Coordinates of C-alpha atoms and ligand atoms in Angstrom, one line a residue:
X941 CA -30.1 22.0 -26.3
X942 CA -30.6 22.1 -22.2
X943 CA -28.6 23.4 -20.0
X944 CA -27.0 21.3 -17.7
X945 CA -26.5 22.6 -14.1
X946 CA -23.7 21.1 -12.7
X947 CA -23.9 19.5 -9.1
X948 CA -22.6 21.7 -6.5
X949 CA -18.9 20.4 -5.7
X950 CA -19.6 21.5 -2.2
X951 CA -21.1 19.8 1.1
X952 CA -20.4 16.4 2.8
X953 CA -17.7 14.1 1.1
X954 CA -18.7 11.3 -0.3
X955 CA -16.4 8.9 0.4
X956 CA -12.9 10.2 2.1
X957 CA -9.6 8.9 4.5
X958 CA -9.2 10.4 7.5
X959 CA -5.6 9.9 9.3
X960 CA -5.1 6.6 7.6
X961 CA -2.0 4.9 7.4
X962 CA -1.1 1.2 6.0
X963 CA 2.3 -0.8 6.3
X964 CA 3.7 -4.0 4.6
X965 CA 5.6 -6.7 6.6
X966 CA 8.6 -7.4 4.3
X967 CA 10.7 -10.5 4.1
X968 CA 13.0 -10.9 6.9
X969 CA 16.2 -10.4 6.7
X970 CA 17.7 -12.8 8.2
X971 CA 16.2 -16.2 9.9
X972 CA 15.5 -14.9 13.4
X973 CA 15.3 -11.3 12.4
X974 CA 12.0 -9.6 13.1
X975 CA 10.2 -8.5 9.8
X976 CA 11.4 -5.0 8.4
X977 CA 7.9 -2.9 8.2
X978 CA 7.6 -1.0 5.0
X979 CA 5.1 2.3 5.8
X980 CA 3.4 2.5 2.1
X981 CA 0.8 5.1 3.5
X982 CA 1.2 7.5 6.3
X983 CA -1.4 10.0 8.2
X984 CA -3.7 10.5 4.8
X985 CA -6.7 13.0 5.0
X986 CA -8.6 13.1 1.5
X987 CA -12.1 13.3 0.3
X988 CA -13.8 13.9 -2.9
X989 CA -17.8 15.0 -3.0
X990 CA -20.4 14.6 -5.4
X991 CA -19.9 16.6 -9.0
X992 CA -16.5 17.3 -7.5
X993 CA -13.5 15.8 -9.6
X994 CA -10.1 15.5 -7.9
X995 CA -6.6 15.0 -8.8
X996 CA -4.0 12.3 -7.2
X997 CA -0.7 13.1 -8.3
X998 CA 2.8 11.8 -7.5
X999 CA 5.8 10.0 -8.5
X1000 CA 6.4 5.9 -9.5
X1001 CA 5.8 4.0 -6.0
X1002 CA 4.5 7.0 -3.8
X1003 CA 1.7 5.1 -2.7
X1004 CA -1.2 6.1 -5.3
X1005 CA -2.8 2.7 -6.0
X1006 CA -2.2 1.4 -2.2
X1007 CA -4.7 4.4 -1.4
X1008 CA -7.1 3.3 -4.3
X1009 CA -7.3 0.2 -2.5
X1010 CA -8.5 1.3 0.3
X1011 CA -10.7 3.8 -1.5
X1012 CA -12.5 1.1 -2.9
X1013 CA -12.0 -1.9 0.3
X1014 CA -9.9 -4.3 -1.4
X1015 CA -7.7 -3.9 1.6
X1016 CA -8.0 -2.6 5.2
X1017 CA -5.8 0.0 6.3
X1018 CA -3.6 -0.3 9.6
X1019 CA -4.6 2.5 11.3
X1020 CA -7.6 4.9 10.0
X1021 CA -10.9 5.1 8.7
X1022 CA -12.5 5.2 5.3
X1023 CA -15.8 7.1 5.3
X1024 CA -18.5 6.2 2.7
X1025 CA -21.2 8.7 3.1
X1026 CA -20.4 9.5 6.2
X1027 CA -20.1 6.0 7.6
X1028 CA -16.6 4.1 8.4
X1029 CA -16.3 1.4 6.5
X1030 CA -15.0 -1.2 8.2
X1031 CA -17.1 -0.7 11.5
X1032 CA -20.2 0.2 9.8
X1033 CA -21.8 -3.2 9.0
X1034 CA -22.4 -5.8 6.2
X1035 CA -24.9 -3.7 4.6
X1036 CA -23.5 -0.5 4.6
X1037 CA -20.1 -2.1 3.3
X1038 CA -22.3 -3.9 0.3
X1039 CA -23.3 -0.3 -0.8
X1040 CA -20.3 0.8 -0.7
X1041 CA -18.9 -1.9 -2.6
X1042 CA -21.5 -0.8 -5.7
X1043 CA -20.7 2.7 -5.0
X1044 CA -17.6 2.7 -5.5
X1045 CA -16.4 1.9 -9.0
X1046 CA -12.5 1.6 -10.9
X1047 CA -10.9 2.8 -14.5
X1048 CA -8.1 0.9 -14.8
X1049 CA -5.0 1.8 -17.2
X1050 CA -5.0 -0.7 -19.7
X1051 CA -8.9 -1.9 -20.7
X1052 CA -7.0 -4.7 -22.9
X1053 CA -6.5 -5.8 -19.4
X1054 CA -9.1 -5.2 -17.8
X1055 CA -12.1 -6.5 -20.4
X1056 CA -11.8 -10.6 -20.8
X1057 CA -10.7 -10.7 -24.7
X1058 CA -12.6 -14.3 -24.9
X1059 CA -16.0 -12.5 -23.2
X1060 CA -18.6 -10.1 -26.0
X1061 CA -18.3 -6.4 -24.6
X1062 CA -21.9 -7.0 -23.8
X1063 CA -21.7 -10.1 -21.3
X1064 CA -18.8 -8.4 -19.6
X1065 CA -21.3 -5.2 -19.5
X1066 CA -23.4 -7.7 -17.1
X1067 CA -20.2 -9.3 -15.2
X1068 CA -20.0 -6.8 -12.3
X1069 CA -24.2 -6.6 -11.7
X1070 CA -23.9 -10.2 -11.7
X1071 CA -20.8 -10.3 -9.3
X1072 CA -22.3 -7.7 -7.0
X1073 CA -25.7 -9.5 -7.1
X1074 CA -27.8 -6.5 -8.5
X1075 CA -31.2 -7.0 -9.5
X1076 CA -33.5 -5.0 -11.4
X1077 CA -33.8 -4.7 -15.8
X1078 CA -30.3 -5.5 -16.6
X1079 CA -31.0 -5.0 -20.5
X1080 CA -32.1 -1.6 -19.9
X1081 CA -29.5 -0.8 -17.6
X1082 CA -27.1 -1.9 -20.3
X1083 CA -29.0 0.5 -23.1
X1084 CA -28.5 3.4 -20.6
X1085 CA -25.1 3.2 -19.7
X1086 CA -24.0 2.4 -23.7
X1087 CA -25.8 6.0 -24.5
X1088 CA -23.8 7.5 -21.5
X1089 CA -20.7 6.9 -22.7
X1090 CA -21.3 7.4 -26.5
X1091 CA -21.5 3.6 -27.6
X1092 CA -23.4 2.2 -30.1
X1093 CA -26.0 -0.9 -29.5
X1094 CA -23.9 -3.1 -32.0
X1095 CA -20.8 -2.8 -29.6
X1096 CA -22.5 -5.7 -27.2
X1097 CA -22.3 -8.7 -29.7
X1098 CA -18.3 -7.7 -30.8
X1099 CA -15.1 -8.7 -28.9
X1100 CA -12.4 -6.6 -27.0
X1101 CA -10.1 -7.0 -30.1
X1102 CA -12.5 -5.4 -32.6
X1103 CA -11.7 -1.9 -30.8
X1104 CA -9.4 1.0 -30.6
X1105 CA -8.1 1.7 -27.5
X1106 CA -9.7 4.6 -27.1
X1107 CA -13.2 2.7 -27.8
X1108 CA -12.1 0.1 -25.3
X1109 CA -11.3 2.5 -22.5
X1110 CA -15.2 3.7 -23.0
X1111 CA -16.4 0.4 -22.9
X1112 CA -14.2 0.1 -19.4
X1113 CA -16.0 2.9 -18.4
X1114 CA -18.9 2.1 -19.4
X1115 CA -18.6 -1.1 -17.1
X1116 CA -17.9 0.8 -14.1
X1117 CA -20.8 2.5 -14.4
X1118 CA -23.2 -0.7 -14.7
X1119 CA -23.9 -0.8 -11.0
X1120 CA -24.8 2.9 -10.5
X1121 CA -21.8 3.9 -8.4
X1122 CA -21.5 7.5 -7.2
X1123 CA -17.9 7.6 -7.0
X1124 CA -15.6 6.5 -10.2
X1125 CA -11.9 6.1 -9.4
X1126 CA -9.5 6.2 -12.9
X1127 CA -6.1 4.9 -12.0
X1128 CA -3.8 6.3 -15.1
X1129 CA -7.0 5.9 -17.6
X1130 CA -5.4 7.6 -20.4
X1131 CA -1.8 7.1 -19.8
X1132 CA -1.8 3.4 -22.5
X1133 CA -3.7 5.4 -25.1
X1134 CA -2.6 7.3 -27.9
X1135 CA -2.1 11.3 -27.6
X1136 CA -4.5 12.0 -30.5
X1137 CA -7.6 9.9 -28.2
X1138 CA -6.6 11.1 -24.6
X1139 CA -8.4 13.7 -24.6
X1140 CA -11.8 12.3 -25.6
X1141 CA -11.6 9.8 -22.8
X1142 CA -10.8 12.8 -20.5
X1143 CA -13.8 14.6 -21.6
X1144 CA -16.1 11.4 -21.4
X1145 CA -15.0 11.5 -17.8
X1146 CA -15.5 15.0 -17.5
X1147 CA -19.3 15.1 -18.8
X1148 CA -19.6 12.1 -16.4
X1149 CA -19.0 14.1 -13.1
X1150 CA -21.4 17.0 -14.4
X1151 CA -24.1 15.2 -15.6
X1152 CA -24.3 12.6 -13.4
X1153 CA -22.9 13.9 -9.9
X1154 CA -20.5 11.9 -10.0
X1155 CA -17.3 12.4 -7.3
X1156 CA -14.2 11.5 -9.4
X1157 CA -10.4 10.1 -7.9
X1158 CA -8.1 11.1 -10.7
X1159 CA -5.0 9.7 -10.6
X1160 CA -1.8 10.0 -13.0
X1161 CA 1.9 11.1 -13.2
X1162 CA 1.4 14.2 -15.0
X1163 CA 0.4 17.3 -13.5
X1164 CA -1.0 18.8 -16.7
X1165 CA -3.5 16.1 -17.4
X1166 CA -5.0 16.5 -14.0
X1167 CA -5.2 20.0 -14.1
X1168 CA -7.6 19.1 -17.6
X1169 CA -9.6 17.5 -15.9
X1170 CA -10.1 18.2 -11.9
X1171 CA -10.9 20.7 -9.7
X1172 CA -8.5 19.9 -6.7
X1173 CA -5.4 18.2 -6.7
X1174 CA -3.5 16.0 -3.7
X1175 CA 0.2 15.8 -4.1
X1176 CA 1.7 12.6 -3.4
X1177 CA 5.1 11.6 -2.2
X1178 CA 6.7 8.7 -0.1
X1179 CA 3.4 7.6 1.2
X1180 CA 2.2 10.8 2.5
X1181 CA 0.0 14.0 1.4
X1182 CA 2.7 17.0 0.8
X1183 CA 0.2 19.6 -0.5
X1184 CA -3.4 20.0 -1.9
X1185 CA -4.4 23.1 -4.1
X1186 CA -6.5 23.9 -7.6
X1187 CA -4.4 22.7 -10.4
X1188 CA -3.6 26.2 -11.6
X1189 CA -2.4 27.5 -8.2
X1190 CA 0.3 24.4 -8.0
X1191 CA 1.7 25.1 -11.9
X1192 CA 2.0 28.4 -10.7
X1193 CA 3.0 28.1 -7.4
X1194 CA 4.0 24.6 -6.4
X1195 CA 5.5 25.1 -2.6
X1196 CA 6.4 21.1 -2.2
X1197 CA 9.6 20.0 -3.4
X1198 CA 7.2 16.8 -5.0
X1199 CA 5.1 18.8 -7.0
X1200 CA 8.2 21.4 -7.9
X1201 CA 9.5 18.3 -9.4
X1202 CA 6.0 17.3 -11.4
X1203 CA 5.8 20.3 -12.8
X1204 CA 9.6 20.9 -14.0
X1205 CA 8.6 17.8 -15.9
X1206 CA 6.0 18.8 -17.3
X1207 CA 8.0 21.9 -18.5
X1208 CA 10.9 20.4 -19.6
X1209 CA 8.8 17.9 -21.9
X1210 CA 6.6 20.4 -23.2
X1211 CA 9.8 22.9 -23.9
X1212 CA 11.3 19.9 -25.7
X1213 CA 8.5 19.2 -27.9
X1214 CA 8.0 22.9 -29.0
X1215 CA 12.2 22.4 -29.6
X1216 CA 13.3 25.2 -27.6
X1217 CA 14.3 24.7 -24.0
X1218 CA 13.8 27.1 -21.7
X1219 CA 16.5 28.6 -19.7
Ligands
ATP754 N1 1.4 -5.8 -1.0 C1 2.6 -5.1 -0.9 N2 3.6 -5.6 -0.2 C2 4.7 -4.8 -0.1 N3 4.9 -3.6 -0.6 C3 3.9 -3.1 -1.4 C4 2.7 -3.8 -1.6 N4 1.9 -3.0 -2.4 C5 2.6 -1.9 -2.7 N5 3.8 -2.0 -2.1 C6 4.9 -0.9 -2.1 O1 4.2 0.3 -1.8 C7 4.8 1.4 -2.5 C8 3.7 2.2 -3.2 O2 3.2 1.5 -4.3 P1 2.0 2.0 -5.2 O3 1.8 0.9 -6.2 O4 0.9 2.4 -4.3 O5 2.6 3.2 -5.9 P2 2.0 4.1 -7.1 O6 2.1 5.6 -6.6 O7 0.7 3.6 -7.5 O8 3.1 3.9 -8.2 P3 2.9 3.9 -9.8 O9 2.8 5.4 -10.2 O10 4.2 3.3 -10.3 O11 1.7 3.2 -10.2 C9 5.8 0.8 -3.4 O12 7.1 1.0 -2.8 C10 5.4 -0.6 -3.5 O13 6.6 -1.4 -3.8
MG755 MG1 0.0 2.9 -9.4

């Protein structure tokens, strides 16, 4: 067997927010009332490099999938800029936006969601090279992506409903790779799957960003899955940034009240399992 050496975490980001902040106009109150504003976002600095895998953290409605869309350009922010290899976004031009696009790449929670149940895993394989207009040997591509993620040929001709959900989550992944991207963002990825497959899902993901370089957005509720799996974790709460350290250091040490409170929960669950709460 070869080593692998893993790509230096270090250097330029590869895609990062600097000071960006985005607000909601809500319904108005009242007929002649002027909109209430809702601030989902505020002042957020983050970046992730290649080989580098980072960890987004925080509670139910802090704002983690608002910043996933602007990590990936579904939506522009208010007041900011998103930097894809060193070039903003959304003044950088048509081209530059298009690589991005591919680039750029999403996990989703649920793949019984996300994959078409009336589509063979294989033609949804295709979809996103088709919907990003990719050229080049798509049955190839297909072949290579399938032996990156551990899946065999026969899995193109079956159905969505002919897999575990740990299977299916591969197959997700596996289409995010299709168009090559360099940065893979996994929104929850193993929270719908059982315990006993998590973790095989997490290392897929983890043999991902060292063999291919890849810079990995991490995002989840519990603090101990993250620290599995990343390098660097950013603390969310109420829209904003409240503190960015190595896993370890915020298990041990956790100075925001936000991540005080992730990990008391991860204690207290973990102390309930074992049946003996601690003190
Ligand atoms: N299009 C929108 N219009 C108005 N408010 C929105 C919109 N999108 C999100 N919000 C609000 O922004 C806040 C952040 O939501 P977001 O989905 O980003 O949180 P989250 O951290 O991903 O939560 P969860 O862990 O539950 O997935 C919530 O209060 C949500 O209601
Ligand atoms: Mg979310």
């Amino acid at each position: 067997m070869t080593a692998v050496t893993p790509f230096p975490a270090d250097g330029r980001p590869l895609l990062e927010v600097r000071q960006l902040s985005q607000q909601y106009f809500l319904r108005r109150q009242k007929l002649f009332a002027p909109r209430p504003i809702l601030k989902v976002l505020q002042d957020i600095d983050f970046a992730v490099r290649p080989g580098e895998a980072v960890g987004l953290v925080g509670e139910s409605g802090s704002g983690k999938t608002t910043l996933t869309r602007m990590l990936t350009g579904v939506e522009k922010p208010h007041e900011g800029h998103v930097v894809f290899d060193g070039v903003d976004v959304w003044s950088g031009g048509e081209a530059h936006r298009r690589l991005f696009r591919r680039s750029v790449q999403v996990v989703l929670q649920n793949p019984r969601s996300s994959l078409d149940p009336r589509m063979r895993v294989g033609t949804s394989l295709l979809e996103p090279l088709r919907s990003l207009k990719i050229e080049g040997d798509h049955a190839a591509r297909v072949l290579e992506v399938l032996d990156q993620v551990g899946l065999q040929k026969s899995a193109l001709e079956r159905f969505p409903h002919e897999f575990s959900g740990g299977q299916l989550q591969r197959i997700a992944i596996a289409r995010a790779l299709m168009p090559n991207p360099r940065v893979l963002i996994a929104d929850e990825p193993v929270s719908a799957l059982d315990v006993s497959i998590q973790a095989q899902v997490l290392n897929l993901l983890k043999d991902l960003v060292r063999d291919l370089g890849l810079g990995l957005v991490f995002i989840a509720h519990d603090l101990s899955v993250v620290a599995y799996t990343t390098s660097k974790v950013y603390v969310m709460s109420s829209g904003k940034i409240v503190e960015v350290g190595k896993p370890l250091d915020l298990f041990r040490n956790p100075s925001a009240e936000a991540t005080q409170n992730l990990v008391g929960a991860v204690l207290s669950v973990e102390s309930g399992l074992a049946g003996n709460a601690l003190a």
